Amino acid sequence: AQSVTQPDIHITVSEGASLELRCNYSYGATPYLFWYVQSPGQGLQLLLKYFSGDTLVQGIKGFEAEFKRSQSSFNLRKPSVHWSDAAEYFCAVGASSGSARQLTFGSGTQLTVLP
Amino acid sequence: NAGVTQTPKFQVLKTGQSMTLQCAQDMNHEYMSWYRQDPGMGLRLIHYSVGAGITDQGEVPNGYNVSRSTTEDFPLRLLSAAPSQTSVYFCASSPGGRGYHGYTFGSGTRLTVV
């Protein structure tokens, strides 16, 4: 079974600073990896996804993520954080085989942005 | 397109009551899922469906029932509500077929059981 670990429960950065959110996954085959963002009281919005090919994936809102198979990681990055990026971020891995294709989520990282 | 629509947005139940959380999607997606979100635990899969008439259990199915009579609708039934079912519930859908497209989420139902 697949699993996802987000080691940082809460991260605080200043506006304009760079950001990296960590995600480690466990899955026996080639993973399908996702980052979602959740603003307070809202649903989940897909930031980016990795299926195969180029290991550096570009997403919406200026985010990118890099898939590193050797480290089982899929870290999310942004060069310069904006106050509107304050939210909770979830990494997820998808089952690629069989009929399930279900997502397994990490426990989330809460991002606070200081002015 | 409305995407994935969940109703109600908020609900308060008394212990032992039953209710149905509604989920509808207008994207003709084959796959639909229900998750619950609890603080510090991310989202956990309750039940899922890979097409009309086909459902299966996820990680935390106890106390919940689902059915999928149409492609569009995937209601989640709480049989006898318990305080442990206080949570935010999300419905999600995804296209079927070859490849993997990820899931589109509804805006959630916040349920409190007292």
Tab-separated table of C-alpha atoms in Angstrom:
chain	number	residue	atom	x	y	z
A	1	ALA	CA	0.000	0.000	0.000
A	2	GLN	CA	1.150	3.516	-0.695
A	3	SER	CA	1.832	6.144	1.952
A	4	VAL	CA	2.839	9.806	2.102
A	5	THR	CA	4.783	11.669	4.761
A	6	GLN	CA	4.861	15.433	5.097
A	7	PRO	CA	7.428	16.003	7.852
A	8	ASP	CA	6.587	19.645	8.503
A	9	ILE	CA	3.271	20.273	10.213
A	10	HIS	CA	3.635	24.057	10.139
A	11	ILE	CA	6.001	26.374	8.236
A	12	THR	CA	6.292	30.130	8.564
A	13	VAL	CA	7.995	32.272	5.935
A	14	SER	CA	8.184	35.973	5.216
A	15	GLU	CA	6.532	37.393	2.147
A	16	GLY	CA	9.000	37.392	-0.727
A	17	ALA	CA	11.081	34.562	0.716
A	18	SER	CA	11.507	31.238	-1.003
A	19	LEU	CA	9.529	28.191	0.048
A	20	GLU	CA	10.089	24.455	0.037
A	21	LEU	CA	7.541	21.989	1.384
A	22	ARG	CA	8.724	18.431	1.810
A	23	CYS	CA	6.939	15.277	0.745
A	24	ASN	CA	8.172	11.693	0.907
A	25	TYR	CA	6.201	8.803	-0.507
A	26	SER	CA	6.235	5.054	-0.365
A	27	TYR	CA	4.961	3.114	-3.335
A	28	GLY	CA	6.114	-0.050	-5.040
A	29	ALA	CA	5.791	1.088	-8.622
A	30	THR	CA	6.021	4.351	-10.533
A	31	PRO	CA	3.966	6.784	-8.499
A	32	TYR	CA	1.453	9.339	-9.604
A	33	LEU	CA	2.136	12.350	-7.393
A	34	PHE	CA	0.105	15.440	-6.669
A	35	TRP	CA	0.183	18.628	-4.664
A	36	TYR	CA	-3.106	20.194	-3.580
A	37	VAL	CA	-3.734	23.465	-1.754
A	38	GLN	CA	-6.611	24.175	0.603
A	39	SER	CA	-7.540	27.687	1.669
A	40	PRO	CA	-9.543	28.038	4.896
A	41	GLY	CA	-13.085	26.719	4.505
A	42	GLN	CA	-12.471	25.689	0.922
A	43	GLY	CA	-12.054	22.482	-1.016
A	44	LEU	CA	-8.799	21.217	-2.468
A	45	GLN	CA	-7.303	22.779	-5.565
A	46	LEU	CA	-4.781	20.915	-7.682
A	47	LEU	CA	-1.448	22.756	-7.891
A	48	LEU	CA	0.489	20.285	-10.002
A	49	LYS	CA	0.912	16.631	-10.807
A	50	TYR	CA	3.640	14.225	-11.878
A	51	PHE	CA	2.991	11.123	-13.914
A	52	SER	CA	6.182	10.536	-15.896
A	53	GLY	CA	8.783	12.295	-17.999
A	54	ASP	CA	10.483	15.497	-16.891
A	55	THR	CA	11.104	15.313	-13.159
A	56	LEU	CA	10.632	19.066	-12.668
A	57	VAL	CA	6.934	19.873	-12.893
A	58	GLN	CA	5.459	23.339	-13.216
A	59	GLY	CA	2.107	24.139	-11.690
A	60	ILE	CA	-0.263	26.995	-11.139
A	61	LYS	CA	0.418	30.108	-9.031
A	62	GLY	CA	4.162	29.907	-9.681
A	63	PHE	CA	4.713	26.601	-7.884
A	64	GLU	CA	6.961	23.803	-9.061
A	65	ALA	CA	7.879	20.378	-7.721
A	66	GLU	CA	10.743	18.010	-8.353
A	67	PHE	CA	10.394	14.250	-8.402
A	68	LYS	CA	13.465	12.451	-7.045
A	69	ARG	CA	13.074	8.703	-7.311
A	70	SER	CA	16.297	7.969	-5.401
A	71	GLN	CA	15.009	9.924	-2.405
A	72	SER	CA	11.312	8.996	-2.802
A	73	SER	CA	10.555	12.687	-2.614
A	74	PHE	CA	8.330	15.180	-4.384
A	75	ASN	CA	9.076	18.552	-2.779
A	76	LEU	CA	7.078	21.652	-3.619
A	77	ARG	CA	8.888	24.942	-4.197
A	78	LYS	CA	8.151	28.564	-4.896
A	79	PRO	CA	10.857	31.215	-5.424
A	80	SER	CA	8.949	34.108	-3.831
A	81	VAL	CA	5.957	33.616	-1.557
A	82	HIS	CA	2.964	35.939	-1.617
A	83	TRP	CA	0.642	36.571	1.321
A	84	SER	CA	-2.149	34.858	-0.606
A	85	ASP	CA	-0.171	31.591	-0.516
A	86	ALA	CA	-1.036	31.127	3.150
A	87	ALA	CA	-3.005	27.873	3.198
A	88	GLU	CA	-2.660	24.188	3.911
A	89	TYR	CA	-0.785	22.072	1.399
A	90	PHE	CA	-1.296	18.379	0.816
A	91	CYS	CA	0.903	15.934	-1.029
A	92	ALA	CA	-0.806	12.833	-2.422
A	93	VAL	CA	0.157	9.651	-4.217
A	94	GLY	CA	-2.132	7.780	-6.567
A	95	ALA	CA	-2.445	4.080	-7.130
A	96	SER	CA	-1.631	3.535	-10.780
A	97	SER	CA	-2.665	-0.075	-11.093
A	98	GLY	CA	-5.967	-1.849	-11.010
A	99	SER	CA	-9.333	-0.174	-10.865
A	100	ALA	CA	-8.799	1.821	-7.703
A	101	ARG	CA	-6.645	4.799	-8.723
A	102	GLN	CA	-7.318	6.227	-5.325
A	103	LEU	CA	-5.349	8.989	-3.687
A	104	THR	CA	-3.479	8.618	-0.426
A	105	PHE	CA	-2.793	11.942	1.266
A	106	GLY	CA	-0.168	13.188	3.635
A	107	SER	CA	-1.236	14.908	6.822
A	108	GLY	CA	-0.657	18.347	5.374
A	109	THR	CA	1.620	21.346	5.962
A	110	GLN	CA	0.120	24.597	7.181
A	111	LEU	CA	1.866	27.618	5.650
A	112	THR	CA	1.858	30.983	7.402
A	113	VAL	CA	3.168	34.016	5.518
A	114	LEU	CA	4.469	36.980	7.525
A	115	PRO	CA	4.200	40.495	6.070
B	1	ASN	CA	-19.614	23.351	-15.679
B	2	ALA	CA	-20.455	23.169	-12.002
B	3	GLY	CA	-17.819	20.485	-11.371
B	4	VAL	CA	-18.406	18.547	-8.147
B	5	THR	CA	-21.320	19.794	-6.048
B	6	GLN	CA	-21.800	18.793	-2.439
B	7	THR	CA	-24.845	19.461	-0.289
B	8	PRO	CA	-25.382	20.503	2.421
B	9	LYS	CA	-22.369	22.676	3.267
B	10	PHE	CA	-23.016	22.456	6.999
B	11	GLN	CA	-24.979	19.977	9.106
B	12	VAL	CA	-25.493	19.320	12.793
B	13	LEU	CA	-26.793	15.895	13.802
B	14	LYS	CA	-27.694	14.310	17.080
B	15	THR	CA	-26.071	11.023	18.009
B	16	GLY	CA	-27.997	8.158	16.449
B	17	GLN	CA	-29.568	10.160	13.658
B	18	SER	CA	-29.058	9.174	10.046
B	19	MET	CA	-28.505	11.393	7.060
B	20	THR	CA	-27.259	11.443	3.485
B	21	LEU	CA	-24.541	13.692	2.144
B	22	GLN	CA	-25.144	14.436	-1.496
B	23	CYS	CA	-22.499	14.568	-4.220
B	24	ALA	CA	-23.078	15.236	-7.902
B	25	GLN	CA	-20.675	15.813	-10.774
B	26	ASP	CA	-21.448	16.995	-14.287
B	27	MET	CA	-18.182	16.023	-15.965
B	28	ASN	CA	-19.177	12.457	-16.869
B	29	HIS	CA	-16.395	11.125	-14.632
B	30	GLU	CA	-16.283	7.393	-14.008
B	31	TYR	CA	-14.469	7.479	-10.689
B	32	MET	CA	-15.906	9.061	-7.568
B	33	SER	CA	-14.680	9.010	-3.975
B	34	TRP	CA	-15.579	10.172	-0.507
B	35	TYR	CA	-12.924	11.399	1.932
B	36	ARG	CA	-13.079	12.696	5.449
B	37	GLN	CA	-10.683	15.330	6.729
B	38	ASP	CA	-9.675	15.517	10.373
B	39	PRO	CA	-7.041	17.822	11.900
B	40	GLY	CA	-3.526	16.426	11.595
B	41	MET	CA	-4.663	13.398	9.623
B	42	GLY	CA	-5.002	14.676	6.095
B	43	LEU	CA	-7.780	13.148	4.029
B	44	ARG	CA	-8.767	9.527	4.467
B	45	LEU	CA	-10.709	7.517	1.931
B	46	ILE	CA	-14.126	6.281	3.065
B	47	HIS	CA	-15.641	4.674	-0.047
B	48	TYR	CA	-15.097	4.907	-3.752
B	49	SER	CA	-16.732	3.933	-7.023
B	50	VAL	CA	-15.235	3.087	-10.404
B	51	GLY	CA	-18.524	3.330	-12.254
B	52	ALA	CA	-22.291	3.142	-11.902
B	53	GLY	CA	-23.255	0.121	-9.837
B	54	ILE	CA	-19.700	-0.508	-8.576
B	55	THR	CA	-18.520	0.602	-5.148
B	56	ASP	CA	-15.831	-0.470	-2.730
B	57	GLN	CA	-14.510	0.335	0.713
B	58	GLY	CA	-11.637	2.619	1.448
B	59	GLU	CA	-9.531	3.079	4.566
B	60	VAL	CA	-12.296	4.114	7.009
B	61	PRO	CA	-15.646	2.706	5.801
B	62	ASN	CA	-17.282	1.761	9.106
B	63	GLY	CA	-20.522	3.605	9.793
B	64	TYR	CA	-20.970	4.735	6.192
B	65	ASN	CA	-22.819	3.362	3.165
B	66	VAL	CA	-22.673	4.384	-0.478
B	67	SER	CA	-24.418	3.521	-3.705
B	68	ARG	CA	-23.890	4.613	-7.304
B	69	SER	CA	-27.024	4.232	-9.358
B	70	THR	CA	-26.006	6.873	-11.918
B	71	THR	CA	-22.708	8.211	-13.220
B	72	GLU	CA	-23.492	11.671	-11.850
B	73	ASP	CA	-24.449	10.948	-8.235
B	74	PHE	CA	-22.584	9.340	-5.345
B	75	PRO	CA	-24.393	9.873	-2.017
B	76	LEU	CA	-22.801	9.011	1.326
B	77	ARG	CA	-25.116	7.720	4.029
B	78	LEU	CA	-24.416	7.878	7.745
B	79	LEU	CA	-26.406	5.051	9.270
B	80	SER	CA	-26.353	6.079	12.951
B	81	ALA	CA	-24.299	9.198	13.547
B	82	ALA	CA	-21.633	9.164	16.258
B	83	PRO	CA	-19.500	12.034	17.619
B	84	SER	CA	-16.450	10.349	16.026
B	85	GLN	CA	-17.993	11.141	12.647
B	86	THR	CA	-17.663	14.863	13.260
B	87	SER	CA	-15.480	15.869	10.341
B	88	VAL	CA	-15.309	17.652	7.013
B	89	TYR	CA	-16.365	15.410	4.147
B	90	PHE	CA	-15.120	15.813	0.602
B	91	CYS	CA	-16.403	14.196	-2.545
B	92	ALA	CA	-14.100	13.916	-5.548
B	93	SER	CA	-14.321	12.655	-9.106
B	94	SER	CA	-11.907	11.633	-11.843
B	95	PRO	CA	-12.138	10.549	-15.466
B	96	GLY	CA	-11.755	6.859	-16.200
B	97	GLY	CA	-10.130	5.259	-19.186
B	98	ARG	CA	-6.442	5.052	-19.878
B	99	GLY	CA	-3.991	7.290	-18.129
B	100	TYR	CA	-4.349	9.045	-14.816
B	101	HIS	CA	-5.924	12.453	-14.488
B	102	GLY	CA	-6.149	13.164	-10.813
B	103	TYR	CA	-9.253	14.144	-8.921
B	104	THR	CA	-11.504	17.206	-8.790
B	105	PHE	CA	-12.846	17.970	-5.329
B	106	GLY	CA	-16.090	19.451	-4.098
B	107	SER	CA	-16.122	22.266	-1.550
B	108	GLY	CA	-16.940	19.958	1.348
B	109	THR	CA	-19.627	19.312	3.957
B	110	ARG	CA	-18.837	20.222	7.552
B	111	LEU	CA	-20.641	17.768	9.821
B	112	THR	CA	-20.971	18.057	13.582
B	113	VAL	CA	-22.461	15.216	15.617
B	114	VAL	CA	-23.533	16.176	19.129
